[in-house]
Amino acid sequence: MQKTHVVIVGAGFGGLKAAQALAKAPVRITLVDRRNYHLFQPLLYQVATAELAPADIAYPIRKIFRGRPDFGFHLGEVQKVNLAEKKLYTDTGDLAYDYLILAAGGETNHFGMESVAKNSFGLKDIEDSIVVRNHLLRMFELAGREQDPEVRRALLTFVVAGGGPTGVESAGAISELVGLVLPPDYPHLDFSQVRIILLEAAGRLLAGIPDRLGDYTFRALQDKQVEVRLNTAVSEFNGEKIILKSGGEIATRTLIWAAGVRAAALANAVDSPKASLNRLVVTPALELPNHPEVFAIGDLAYFEQQGRPLPMVAPVAVQQASHAAQNIMRHLAGQDRLPFVYKTPGILATIGRNKAVAVMGRWQFSGFFAWVLWLNVHILRLIGFHNRLSVSFSWAWEYLFYDRVVRLMMPDIENLREKYVRKP
Ligand SMILES: Cc1cc2nc3c(=O)[nH]c(=O)nc-3n(C[C@H](O)[C@H](O)[C@H](O)COP(=O)(O)OP(=O)(O)OC[C@H]3O[C@@H](n4cnc5c(N)ncnc54)[C@H](O)[C@@H]3O)c2cc1C
């Protein structure tokens, strides 16, 4: 007799954890993803700023599950889920399931601003981060030979939108790239002309952390020559000029968009109620309403606790994954399913060398100790000894020698994709 078949869509933080948590269950698992690797998204900005190589933060899915006979990987993009027939359709074939865990994550949200979607840079996958790295380095090459001072100034103006952890960390990392690493490469360029601007639509940075730490982050960024503009929202960007909602303008070639996320497009392929940011509404046990065999977790799922939706962060995805796996096992054993309760492990964000903020239960701290904690937590969360070693080495190298070794401009990734990547 065939074992119960659990299909998991997405090999991100949630999907991977769910597959691991079901290791001892009497089930057959198929993990589906459009890429063949798990990506550690929190460090994407370090690939974009030439500190880490793409392979440092990606890990092959098949390698993670080596030696598990009941595990299968299906490379493909899910295009439709038929809840009534318990089937899903991918661009590389169809799959039937007994249980389904949807963990397809999120995608960049430009809030309907077409010009921003078209001309800004995202930070959601490896390709995005290589495109940003290419672009940042190209701006210095162009500025180095630009005669018109106004154009040069625009080339050397780097704007990040979004004062959450990704925006803060990206602005800090660009500031260190520009301030500490690149000057010896461009001895004839006047680096005092470089501007790094962080725009945040709300009145403070890092919403969700105590005010004291938000203020610390603001000051730490200013110390790194980042101009932080609060209560400032973008309305348009044509690739040469940002127009602000307040009416002001910023001449720049670079807008990195870290200001919004919504559920992955897969949500549209599932005929089930959605809530804000197009996230799939789930029951307290993390199932889709009227479909107890289908679970949604992580960024894709809308789950309220104490009247507020859970944030789109990795710990939510990981905890929900364990819980969904546990509920499947309970159901198989004829037991009732349990409601999910999120336990926040704390908040960490770095602003650059020696500077970070941390909230751990009752403890709040900032500065060097928070930074060391941030480094260790990120090293431990990476998958694979090689990646941990490689990232530790790159960080130590940069810390000691003010050098980022991955200052490589690759051929245009979009063209590469057209030329070499063929659908199977
Ligand atoms: C730049 C950046 C920085 C971040 N920093 C932090 C941080 O510091 N701390 C923190 O806690 N969180 C951070 N996050 C958020 C965190 O990465 C997400 O909350 C987390 O990854 C969500 O996990 P998930 O399993 O729901 O989805 P993901 O980890 O996004 O995984 C989704 C997977 O589904 C696959 N997929 C999507 N659609 C399909 C489809 N149709 N068919 C097949 N496969 C599909 C994708 O390829 C991907 O592998 C950051 C995110 C970004 C982008």
Tab-separated table of C-alpha atoms and ligand atoms in Angstrom:
chain	number	residue	atom	x	y	z
A	1	MET	CA	0.000	0.000	0.000
A	2	GLN	CA	1.263	3.493	-0.879
A	3	LYS	CA	2.174	5.665	2.092
A	4	THR	CA	0.224	8.890	2.739
A	5	HIS	CA	1.624	11.520	0.388
A	6	VAL	CA	2.506	14.958	1.828
A	7	VAL	CA	3.367	17.596	-0.752
A	8	ILE	CA	5.159	20.737	0.459
A	9	VAL	CA	5.340	23.788	-1.820
A	10	GLY	CA	8.389	25.959	-1.146
A	11	ALA	CA	11.818	25.019	0.208
A	12	GLY	CA	12.299	28.258	2.135
A	13	PHE	CA	12.422	28.509	5.910
A	14	GLY	CA	8.945	27.038	6.392
A	15	GLY	CA	8.939	24.293	3.752
A	16	LEU	CA	12.340	23.005	4.742
A	17	LYS	CA	11.443	22.836	8.425
A	18	ALA	CA	8.150	21.057	7.627
A	19	ALA	CA	9.999	18.393	5.604
A	20	GLN	CA	12.492	17.940	8.446
A	21	ALA	CA	9.759	17.772	11.101
A	22	LEU	CA	7.981	15.014	9.170
A	23	ALA	CA	11.143	12.880	8.964
A	24	LYS	CA	9.856	10.255	11.414
A	25	ALA	CA	6.213	10.319	10.255
A	26	PRO	CA	4.862	7.355	8.267
A	27	VAL	CA	4.507	9.468	5.122
A	28	ARG	CA	6.052	10.008	1.712
A	29	ILE	CA	7.118	13.627	1.109
A	30	THR	CA	7.486	15.583	-2.114
A	31	LEU	CA	9.036	19.021	-1.759
A	32	VAL	CA	8.321	21.326	-4.713
A	33	ASP	CA	10.297	24.475	-5.507
A	34	ARG	CA	11.074	26.494	-8.618
A	35	ARG	CA	14.721	26.620	-7.548
A	36	ASN	CA	16.925	23.705	-6.555
A	37	TYR	CA	18.341	25.430	-3.489
A	38	HIS	CA	17.254	26.807	-0.147
A	39	LEU	CA	18.006	30.518	0.103
A	40	PHE	CA	18.950	32.354	3.286
A	41	GLN	CA	17.205	35.614	2.413
A	42	PRO	CA	18.291	37.683	5.452
A	43	LEU	CA	21.831	37.893	4.010
A	44	LEU	CA	20.849	38.753	0.424
A	45	TYR	CA	21.848	42.360	1.004
A	46	GLN	CA	25.400	41.189	1.711
A	47	VAL	CA	25.566	39.537	-1.718
A	48	ALA	CA	24.225	42.783	-3.196
A	49	THR	CA	26.974	44.781	-1.476
A	50	ALA	CA	29.819	42.457	-2.529
A	51	GLU	CA	30.465	41.019	0.917
A	52	LEU	CA	29.293	37.439	0.314
A	53	ALA	CA	29.149	35.183	-2.727
A	54	PRO	CA	25.744	33.779	-3.788
A	55	ALA	CA	26.778	30.211	-2.897
A	56	ASP	CA	27.479	31.301	0.695
A	57	ILE	CA	23.766	31.782	1.361
A	58	ALA	CA	22.257	29.060	-0.833
A	59	TYR	CA	22.230	25.319	-0.249
A	60	PRO	CA	21.160	22.503	-2.632
A	61	ILE	CA	17.845	21.005	-1.524
A	62	ARG	CA	18.673	17.462	-2.627
A	63	LYS	CA	21.834	17.524	-0.514
A	64	ILE	CA	19.869	18.435	2.625
A	65	PHE	CA	17.660	15.348	2.258
A	66	ARG	CA	20.262	12.839	1.116
A	67	GLY	CA	19.667	9.318	2.422
A	68	ARG	CA	15.934	9.766	3.067
A	69	PRO	CA	14.163	7.145	0.931
A	70	ASP	CA	10.675	8.601	1.501
A	71	PHE	CA	11.711	12.058	0.357
A	72	GLY	CA	11.409	13.360	-3.210
A	73	PHE	CA	12.198	16.736	-4.756
A	74	HIS	CA	10.205	18.159	-7.676
A	75	LEU	CA	11.772	21.117	-9.491
A	76	GLY	CA	8.982	23.230	-10.910
A	77	GLU	CA	6.767	26.269	-10.431
A	78	VAL	CA	3.303	25.592	-9.035
A	79	GLN	CA	0.734	27.292	-11.231
A	80	LYS	CA	-2.582	26.032	-9.898
A	81	VAL	CA	-3.899	24.151	-6.875
A	82	ASN	CA	-7.125	22.202	-7.323
A	83	LEU	CA	-8.408	21.824	-3.770
A	84	ALA	CA	-11.426	19.703	-4.765
A	85	GLU	CA	-9.348	17.116	-6.631
A	86	LYS	CA	-6.353	17.355	-4.228
A	87	LYS	CA	-4.013	18.018	-7.097
A	88	LEU	CA	-1.492	20.662	-7.993
A	89	TYR	CA	-0.235	21.640	-11.399
A	90	THR	CA	3.326	22.757	-12.034
A	91	ASP	CA	5.080	23.799	-15.228
A	92	THR	CA	6.925	20.463	-15.071
A	93	GLY	CA	4.063	18.072	-14.268
A	94	ASP	CA	1.114	17.423	-11.949
A	95	LEU	CA	1.129	16.031	-8.412
A	96	ALA	CA	-1.649	14.482	-6.314
A	97	TYR	CA	-1.529	14.844	-2.541
A	98	ASP	CA	-3.170	13.556	0.629
A	99	TYR	CA	-1.879	16.509	2.649
A	100	LEU	CA	-0.541	19.763	1.264
A	101	ILE	CA	1.616	22.377	3.022
A	102	LEU	CA	1.786	25.688	1.170
A	103	ALA	CA	4.975	27.582	2.099
A	104	ALA	CA	5.618	29.715	-0.981
A	105	GLY	CA	6.692	32.823	0.953
A	106	GLY	CA	6.284	36.393	-0.212
A	107	GLU	CA	7.206	38.741	-3.030
A	108	THR	CA	8.097	42.430	-3.318
A	109	ASN	CA	5.143	44.780	-2.927
A	110	HIS	CA	5.358	48.065	-4.852
A	111	PHE	CA	1.870	49.103	-3.730
A	112	GLY	CA	0.701	49.519	-7.322
A	113	MET	CA	3.411	52.065	-8.270
A	114	GLU	CA	4.270	50.862	-11.775
A	115	SER	CA	7.229	53.164	-12.344
A	116	VAL	CA	8.773	51.995	-9.065
A	117	ALA	CA	8.190	48.330	-9.928
A	118	LYS	CA	9.797	48.849	-13.330
A	119	ASN	CA	12.842	50.916	-12.357
A	120	SER	CA	13.741	50.097	-8.764
A	121	PHE	CA	15.814	47.149	-7.576
A	122	GLY	CA	14.347	44.437	-5.353
A	123	LEU	CA	16.137	42.161	-2.895
A	124	LYS	CA	14.144	38.967	-2.950
A	125	ASP	CA	16.310	36.387	-4.684
A	126	ILE	CA	19.874	35.694	-5.780
A	127	GLU	CA	19.320	37.229	-9.216
A	128	ASP	CA	18.116	40.476	-7.595
A	129	SER	CA	21.192	40.669	-5.403
A	130	ILE	CA	23.586	40.117	-8.333
A	131	VAL	CA	21.747	42.759	-10.363
A	132	VAL	CA	22.135	45.229	-7.458
A	133	ARG	CA	25.833	44.368	-7.064
A	134	ASN	CA	26.425	44.889	-10.782
A	135	HIS	CA	24.572	48.164	-10.689
A	136	LEU	CA	26.332	49.599	-7.616
A	137	LEU	CA	29.762	48.824	-9.059
A	138	ARG	CA	28.763	50.132	-12.495
A	139	MET	CA	27.734	53.478	-10.948
A	140	PHE	CA	31.309	53.991	-9.695
A	141	GLU	CA	32.782	53.035	-13.081
A	142	LEU	CA	30.488	55.547	-14.825
A	143	ALA	CA	31.002	58.272	-12.210
A	144	GLY	CA	34.764	57.907	-12.560
A	145	ARG	CA	34.644	59.125	-16.163
A	146	GLU	CA	31.592	61.418	-16.028
A	147	GLN	CA	32.388	65.075	-16.796
A	148	ASP	CA	29.015	66.614	-15.968
A	149	PRO	CA	28.991	67.241	-12.172
A	150	GLU	CA	25.216	66.976	-11.873
A	151	VAL	CA	25.092	63.623	-13.632
A	152	ARG	CA	28.046	62.434	-11.546
A	153	ARG	CA	26.224	63.405	-8.381
A	154	ALA	CA	23.125	61.497	-9.494
A	155	LEU	CA	25.263	58.443	-10.308
A	156	LEU	CA	26.738	58.631	-6.808
A	157	THR	CA	23.405	59.004	-5.016
A	158	PHE	CA	22.095	55.702	-3.635
A	159	VAL	CA	18.594	55.579	-2.230
A	160	VAL	CA	17.095	52.777	-0.151
A	161	ALA	CA	13.340	52.848	0.527
A	162	GLY	CA	12.066	51.134	3.679
A	163	GLY	CA	13.252	51.612	7.247
A	164	GLY	CA	12.705	47.988	8.332
A	165	PRO	CA	15.596	45.585	8.988
A	166	THR	CA	16.334	45.008	5.267
A	167	GLY	CA	16.443	48.742	4.471
A	168	VAL	CA	18.519	49.608	7.542
A	169	GLU	CA	20.968	46.764	6.939
A	170	SER	CA	21.266	47.571	3.218
A	171	ALA	CA	21.902	51.277	3.825
A	172	GLY	CA	24.541	50.448	6.461
A	173	ALA	CA	26.235	47.947	4.150
A	174	ILE	CA	26.310	50.361	1.193
A	175	SER	CA	27.764	53.029	3.463
A	176	GLU	CA	30.620	50.702	4.492
A	177	LEU	CA	31.213	49.593	0.907
A	178	VAL	CA	31.502	53.222	-0.143
A	179	GLY	CA	33.294	54.536	2.915
A	180	LEU	CA	35.741	51.740	3.691
A	181	VAL	CA	36.193	49.446	0.718
A	182	LEU	CA	35.943	51.261	-2.612
A	183	PRO	CA	38.018	54.474	-2.177
A	184	PRO	CA	41.407	52.797	-2.864
A	185	ASP	CA	39.947	51.333	-6.107
A	186	TYR	CA	38.973	54.776	-7.410
A	187	PRO	CA	41.791	57.113	-6.337
A	188	HIS	CA	40.594	59.913	-8.656
A	189	LEU	CA	36.967	59.886	-7.570
A	190	ASP	CA	35.806	62.395	-4.972
A	191	PHE	CA	33.960	60.190	-2.476
A	192	SER	CA	32.651	63.211	-0.579
A	193	GLN	CA	30.109	63.500	-3.404
A	194	VAL	CA	28.530	60.147	-2.538
A	195	ARG	CA	25.106	60.323	-0.891
A	196	ILE	CA	23.297	57.418	0.708
A	197	ILE	CA	19.692	58.157	1.574
A	198	LEU	CA	17.300	55.979	3.543
A	199	LEU	CA	13.625	56.861	3.076
A	200	GLU	CA	10.971	55.703	5.527
A	201	ALA	CA	7.294	56.537	5.158
A	202	ALA	CA	6.599	56.217	8.899
A	203	GLY	CA	7.946	58.431	11.672
A	204	ARG	CA	10.552	55.944	12.936
A	205	LEU	CA	12.931	53.172	11.947
A	206	LEU	CA	12.550	49.447	12.739
A	207	ALA	CA	8.871	49.512	13.691
A	208	GLY	CA	8.215	46.952	16.403
A	209	ILE	CA	11.367	47.559	18.443
A	210	PRO	CA	11.444	49.915	21.450
A	211	ASP	CA	11.822	53.651	20.649
A	212	ARG	CA	15.211	53.797	22.357
A	213	LEU	CA	16.655	51.261	19.900
A	214	GLY	CA	14.958	52.966	16.947
A	215	ASP	CA	16.680	56.220	17.976
A	216	TYR	CA	20.006	54.409	18.365
A	217	THR	CA	19.614	53.006	14.822
A	218	PHE	CA	18.855	56.485	13.475
A	219	ARG	CA	21.997	57.955	15.078
A	220	ALA	CA	24.184	55.009	14.066
A	221	LEU	CA	23.152	55.423	10.426
A	222	GLN	CA	23.830	59.148	10.578
A	223	ASP	CA	27.313	58.392	11.948
A	224	LYS	CA	27.804	56.274	8.841
A	225	GLN	CA	26.920	59.260	6.638
A	226	VAL	CA	23.490	57.862	5.746
A	227	GLU	CA	20.855	60.597	5.389
A	228	VAL	CA	17.753	59.213	7.071
A	229	ARG	CA	14.502	60.839	6.019
A	230	LEU	CA	11.496	59.818	8.091
A	231	ASN	CA	7.877	60.519	7.074
A	232	THR	CA	9.037	60.458	3.458
A	233	ALA	CA	7.334	58.221	0.912
A	234	VAL	CA	8.171	57.565	-2.734
A	235	SER	CA	5.494	58.111	-5.353
A	236	GLU	CA	7.387	57.635	-8.648
A	237	PHE	CA	10.791	56.685	-10.011
A	238	ASN	CA	11.638	56.897	-13.704
A	239	GLY	CA	15.171	55.511	-13.365
A	240	GLU	CA	16.716	59.008	-13.122
A	241	LYS	CA	14.579	60.849	-10.594
A	242	ILE	CA	12.551	59.879	-7.525
A	243	ILE	CA	9.428	61.909	-6.940
A	244	LEU	CA	8.362	61.990	-3.314
A	245	LYS	CA	4.766	62.055	-2.126
A	246	SER	CA	5.564	65.348	-0.403
A	247	GLY	CA	6.469	66.773	-3.838
A	248	GLY	CA	10.277	66.820	-3.500
A	249	GLU	CA	12.644	65.120	-5.948
A	250	ILE	CA	15.916	63.190	-5.713
A	251	ALA	CA	18.128	62.786	-8.778
A	252	THR	CA	19.518	59.245	-8.669
A	253	ARG	CA	19.990	56.125	-10.763
A	254	THR	CA	19.542	53.824	-7.776
A	255	LEU	CA	16.437	53.036	-5.788
A	256	ILE	CA	16.605	49.825	-3.758
A	257	TRP	CA	13.072	48.874	-2.756
A	258	ALA	CA	12.892	47.335	0.713
A	259	ALA	CA	9.592	48.967	1.598
A	260	GLY	CA	7.054	46.220	1.180
A	261	VAL	CA	6.263	42.532	0.899
A	262	ARG	CA	3.065	40.656	0.109
A	263	ALA	CA	2.146	36.988	-0.263
A	264	ALA	CA	3.714	35.118	-3.198
A	265	ALA	CA	1.699	34.976	-6.426
A	266	LEU	CA	0.852	31.363	-5.606
A	267	ALA	CA	-1.895	32.705	-3.315
A	268	ASN	CA	-3.846	33.652	-6.458
A	269	ALA	CA	-3.676	30.062	-7.669
A	270	VAL	CA	-5.516	28.796	-4.586
A	271	ASP	CA	-9.282	29.263	-4.427
A	272	SER	CA	-9.469	30.165	-0.731
A	273	PRO	CA	-10.119	33.408	1.232
A	274	LYS	CA	-7.317	36.011	1.358
A	275	ALA	CA	-6.662	38.789	3.864
A	276	SER	CA	-4.355	41.814	3.788
A	277	LEU	CA	-1.261	41.578	1.568
A	278	ASN	CA	-3.049	38.757	-0.284
A	279	ARG	CA	-2.105	36.262	2.434
A	280	LEU	CA	-4.171	33.060	2.699
A	281	VAL	CA	-6.460	33.019	5.712
A	282	VAL	CA	-5.844	29.990	7.941
A	283	THR	CA	-7.676	28.470	10.911
A	284	PRO	CA	-6.086	28.358	14.388
A	285	ALA	CA	-4.666	24.930	13.412
A	286	LEU	CA	-3.094	26.553	10.281
A	287	GLU	CA	-5.433	24.833	7.767
A	288	LEU	CA	-7.296	26.499	4.931
A	289	PRO	CA	-10.985	26.956	5.884
A	290	ASN	CA	-12.993	23.866	4.771
A	291	HIS	CA	-9.815	22.052	3.725
A	292	PRO	CA	-8.317	20.353	6.794
A	293	GLU	CA	-5.835	18.520	4.556
A	294	VAL	CA	-4.242	21.794	3.325
A	295	PHE	CA	-2.011	23.970	5.515
A	296	ALA	CA	-0.571	27.395	4.733
A	297	ILE	CA	2.395	28.730	6.703
A	298	GLY	CA	4.960	31.535	6.805
A	299	ASP	CA	4.757	34.690	4.707
A	300	LEU	CA	1.960	33.180	2.604
A	301	ALA	CA	-0.408	32.682	5.551
A	302	TYR	CA	-2.545	35.218	7.384
A	303	PHE	CA	-2.727	34.345	11.079
A	304	GLU	CA	-3.785	36.750	13.798
A	305	GLN	CA	-2.531	36.630	17.360
A	306	GLN	CA	-3.759	39.110	19.960
A	307	GLY	CA	-5.688	40.889	17.205
A	308	ARG	CA	-2.678	41.473	14.948
A	309	PRO	CA	-1.354	39.520	11.955
A	310	LEU	CA	1.937	37.746	12.559
A	311	PRO	CA	4.886	39.437	10.828
A	312	MET	CA	6.524	38.075	7.683
A	313	VAL	CA	9.702	36.832	9.365
A	314	ALA	CA	11.600	33.561	9.398
A	315	PRO	CA	10.780	32.462	12.995
A	316	VAL	CA	7.039	32.586	12.210
A	317	ALA	CA	7.549	30.345	9.159
A	318	VAL	CA	9.728	27.892	11.098
A	319	GLN	CA	7.407	27.602	14.097
A	320	GLN	CA	4.331	27.248	11.902
A	321	ALA	CA	6.088	24.557	9.865
A	322	SER	CA	6.772	22.445	12.965
A	323	HIS	CA	3.201	22.953	14.080
A	324	ALA	CA	1.633	22.003	10.724
A	325	ALA	CA	3.804	18.863	10.642
A	326	GLN	CA	2.736	18.030	14.193
A	327	ASN	CA	-0.939	18.465	13.276
A	328	ILE	CA	-0.558	16.141	10.290
A	329	MET	CA	0.991	13.507	12.554
A	330	ARG	CA	-1.773	13.968	15.136
A	331	HIS	CA	-4.419	13.580	12.449
A	332	LEU	CA	-2.782	10.400	11.177
A	333	ALA	CA	-2.812	9.100	14.762
A	334	GLY	CA	-6.522	9.930	15.159
A	335	GLN	CA	-5.863	12.801	17.594
A	336	ASP	CA	-7.324	16.319	17.571
A	337	ARG	CA	-5.291	19.071	15.974
A	338	LEU	CA	-3.858	21.791	18.173
A	339	PRO	CA	-4.110	25.563	17.722
A	340	PHE	CA	-0.893	27.400	16.862
A	341	VAL	CA	0.668	29.921	19.259
A	342	TYR	CA	3.665	32.018	18.166
A	343	LYS	CA	6.480	32.590	20.656
A	344	THR	CA	8.641	35.487	19.569
A	345	PRO	CA	12.349	34.661	19.863
A	346	GLY	CA	13.341	38.351	19.757
A	347	ILE	CA	14.435	40.888	17.170
A	348	LEU	CA	17.929	41.499	15.798
A	349	ALA	CA	19.172	43.974	13.188
A	350	THR	CA	22.669	45.196	12.375
A	351	ILE	CA	23.610	48.646	11.162
A	352	GLY	CA	27.145	47.612	10.222
A	353	ARG	CA	30.443	46.877	11.896
A	354	ASN	CA	30.210	46.874	15.707
A	355	LYS	CA	26.639	48.166	15.674
A	356	ALA	CA	23.360	46.312	16.046
A	357	VAL	CA	20.173	46.317	18.085
A	358	ALA	CA	18.654	43.344	19.886
A	359	VAL	CA	15.468	42.636	21.803
A	360	MET	CA	15.386	39.300	23.646
A	361	GLY	CA	12.416	38.958	25.958
A	362	ARG	CA	12.854	41.603	28.663
A	363	TRP	CA	16.382	42.417	27.498
A	364	GLN	CA	17.082	45.238	25.087
A	365	PHE	CA	20.578	46.213	24.063
A	366	SER	CA	22.555	47.862	21.289
A	367	GLY	CA	26.140	48.259	20.151
A	368	PHE	CA	29.017	45.785	20.039
A	369	PHE	CA	27.435	42.994	22.110
A	370	ALA	CA	24.252	43.070	20.005
A	371	TRP	CA	26.423	42.964	16.884
A	372	VAL	CA	28.341	39.879	18.097
A	373	LEU	CA	25.009	38.235	18.901
A	374	TRP	CA	23.722	39.103	15.402
A	375	LEU	CA	26.831	37.559	13.801
A	376	ASN	CA	26.527	34.343	15.807
A	377	VAL	CA	22.792	33.906	15.279
A	378	HIS	CA	23.182	34.319	11.511
A	379	ILE	CA	26.125	31.926	11.308
A	380	LEU	CA	24.200	29.297	13.281
A	381	ARG	CA	21.090	29.667	11.123
A	382	LEU	CA	22.957	29.067	7.866
A	383	ILE	CA	22.773	25.546	6.513
A	384	GLY	CA	25.946	23.525	6.034
A	385	PHE	CA	29.382	23.671	7.627
A	386	HIS	CA	30.967	24.961	4.407
A	387	ASN	CA	28.611	27.951	4.210
A	388	ARG	CA	29.137	28.776	7.884
A	389	LEU	CA	32.891	28.639	7.489
A	390	SER	CA	32.868	30.630	4.273
A	391	VAL	CA	30.638	33.380	5.698
A	392	SER	CA	32.677	33.563	8.928
A	393	PHE	CA	35.854	33.867	6.887
A	394	SER	CA	34.434	36.615	4.646
A	395	TRP	CA	33.232	38.588	7.663
A	396	ALA	CA	36.559	38.226	9.466
A	397	TRP	CA	38.440	39.233	6.301
A	398	GLU	CA	36.329	42.346	5.848
A	399	TYR	CA	36.577	43.261	9.513
A	400	LEU	CA	40.359	42.998	9.560
A	401	PHE	CA	41.272	44.296	6.098
A	402	TYR	CA	38.340	46.553	5.110
A	403	ASP	CA	38.035	44.493	1.970
A	404	ARG	CA	35.110	42.822	0.202
A	405	VAL	CA	36.408	40.256	-2.213
A	406	VAL	CA	33.277	39.710	-4.317
A	407	ARG	CA	33.502	43.016	-6.197
A	408	LEU	CA	32.663	41.308	-9.459
A	409	MET	CA	30.460	42.673	-12.203
A	410	MET	CA	28.761	39.743	-13.912
A	411	PRO	CA	27.256	39.863	-17.380
A	412	ASP	CA	23.718	41.157	-17.337
A	413	ILE	CA	21.824	38.468	-15.436
A	414	GLU	CA	18.609	38.995	-17.409
A	415	ASN	CA	20.438	38.291	-20.658
A	416	LEU	CA	22.102	35.306	-19.056
A	417	ARG	CA	18.736	33.978	-18.024
A	418	GLU	CA	17.427	34.354	-21.615
A	419	LYS	CA	20.504	32.764	-23.087
A	420	TYR	CA	21.194	29.793	-20.861
A	421	VAL	CA	18.227	28.969	-18.667
A	422	ARG	CA	15.843	26.722	-20.540
A	423	LYS	CA	12.679	25.349	-18.980
A	424	PRO	CA	13.053	21.589	-18.544
B	1	LIG	C1	16.173	40.721	1.916
B	1	LIG	C2	15.406	40.047	3.035
B	1	LIG	C3	15.857	40.135	4.344
B	1	LIG	C4	15.170	39.496	5.368
B	1	LIG	N1	15.676	39.577	6.639
B	1	LIG	C5	15.063	38.891	7.637
B	1	LIG	C6	15.625	38.864	8.948
B	1	LIG	O1	16.661	39.483	9.214
B	1	LIG	N2	14.990	38.141	9.915
B	1	LIG	C7	13.843	37.434	9.643
B	1	LIG	O2	13.320	36.761	10.521
B	1	LIG	N3	13.279	37.462	8.415
B	1	LIG	C8	13.864	38.162	7.403
B	1	LIG	N4	13.320	38.175	6.153
B	1	LIG	C9	12.017	37.510	5.952
B	1	LIG	C10	12.182	36.011	5.837
B	1	LIG	O3	13.181	35.703	4.874
B	1	LIG	C11	10.847	35.419	5.436
B	1	LIG	O4	9.888	35.766	6.412
B	1	LIG	C12	10.933	33.911	5.344
B	1	LIG	O5	11.818	33.549	4.317
B	1	LIG	C13	9.545	33.315	5.066
B	1	LIG	O6	9.670	31.932	4.985
B	1	LIG	P1	8.689	31.117	4.047
B	1	LIG	O7	9.013	29.682	4.258
B	1	LIG	O8	7.292	31.567	4.275
B	1	LIG	O9	9.061	31.564	2.564
B	1	LIG	P2	10.466	31.626	1.821
B	1	LIG	O10	11.586	31.399	2.741
B	1	LIG	O11	10.428	32.901	1.050
B	1	LIG	O12	10.405	30.410	0.814
B	1	LIG	C14	9.471	30.341	-0.214
B	1	LIG	C15	9.923	29.311	-1.219
B	1	LIG	O13	8.836	29.046	-2.093
B	1	LIG	C16	9.312	28.974	-3.432
B	1	LIG	N5	8.174	29.308	-4.292
B	1	LIG	C17	7.459	30.450	-4.319
B	1	LIG	N6	6.460	30.370	-5.211
B	1	LIG	C18	6.549	29.143	-5.773
B	1	LIG	C19	5.797	28.476	-6.771
B	1	LIG	N7	4.730	29.029	-7.356
B	1	LIG	N8	6.167	27.230	-7.127
B	1	LIG	C20	7.255	26.637	-6.543
B	1	LIG	N9	7.994	27.230	-5.587
B	1	LIG	C21	7.643	28.471	-5.196
B	1	LIG	C22	10.447	29.977	-3.479
B	1	LIG	O14	11.344	29.658	-4.533
B	1	LIG	C23	11.073	29.795	-2.090
B	1	LIG	O15	12.100	28.833	-2.101
B	1	LIG	C24	13.976	38.801	5.091
B	1	LIG	C25	13.511	38.724	3.777
B	1	LIG	C26	14.213	39.342	2.760
B	1	LIG	C27	13.706	39.240	1.339
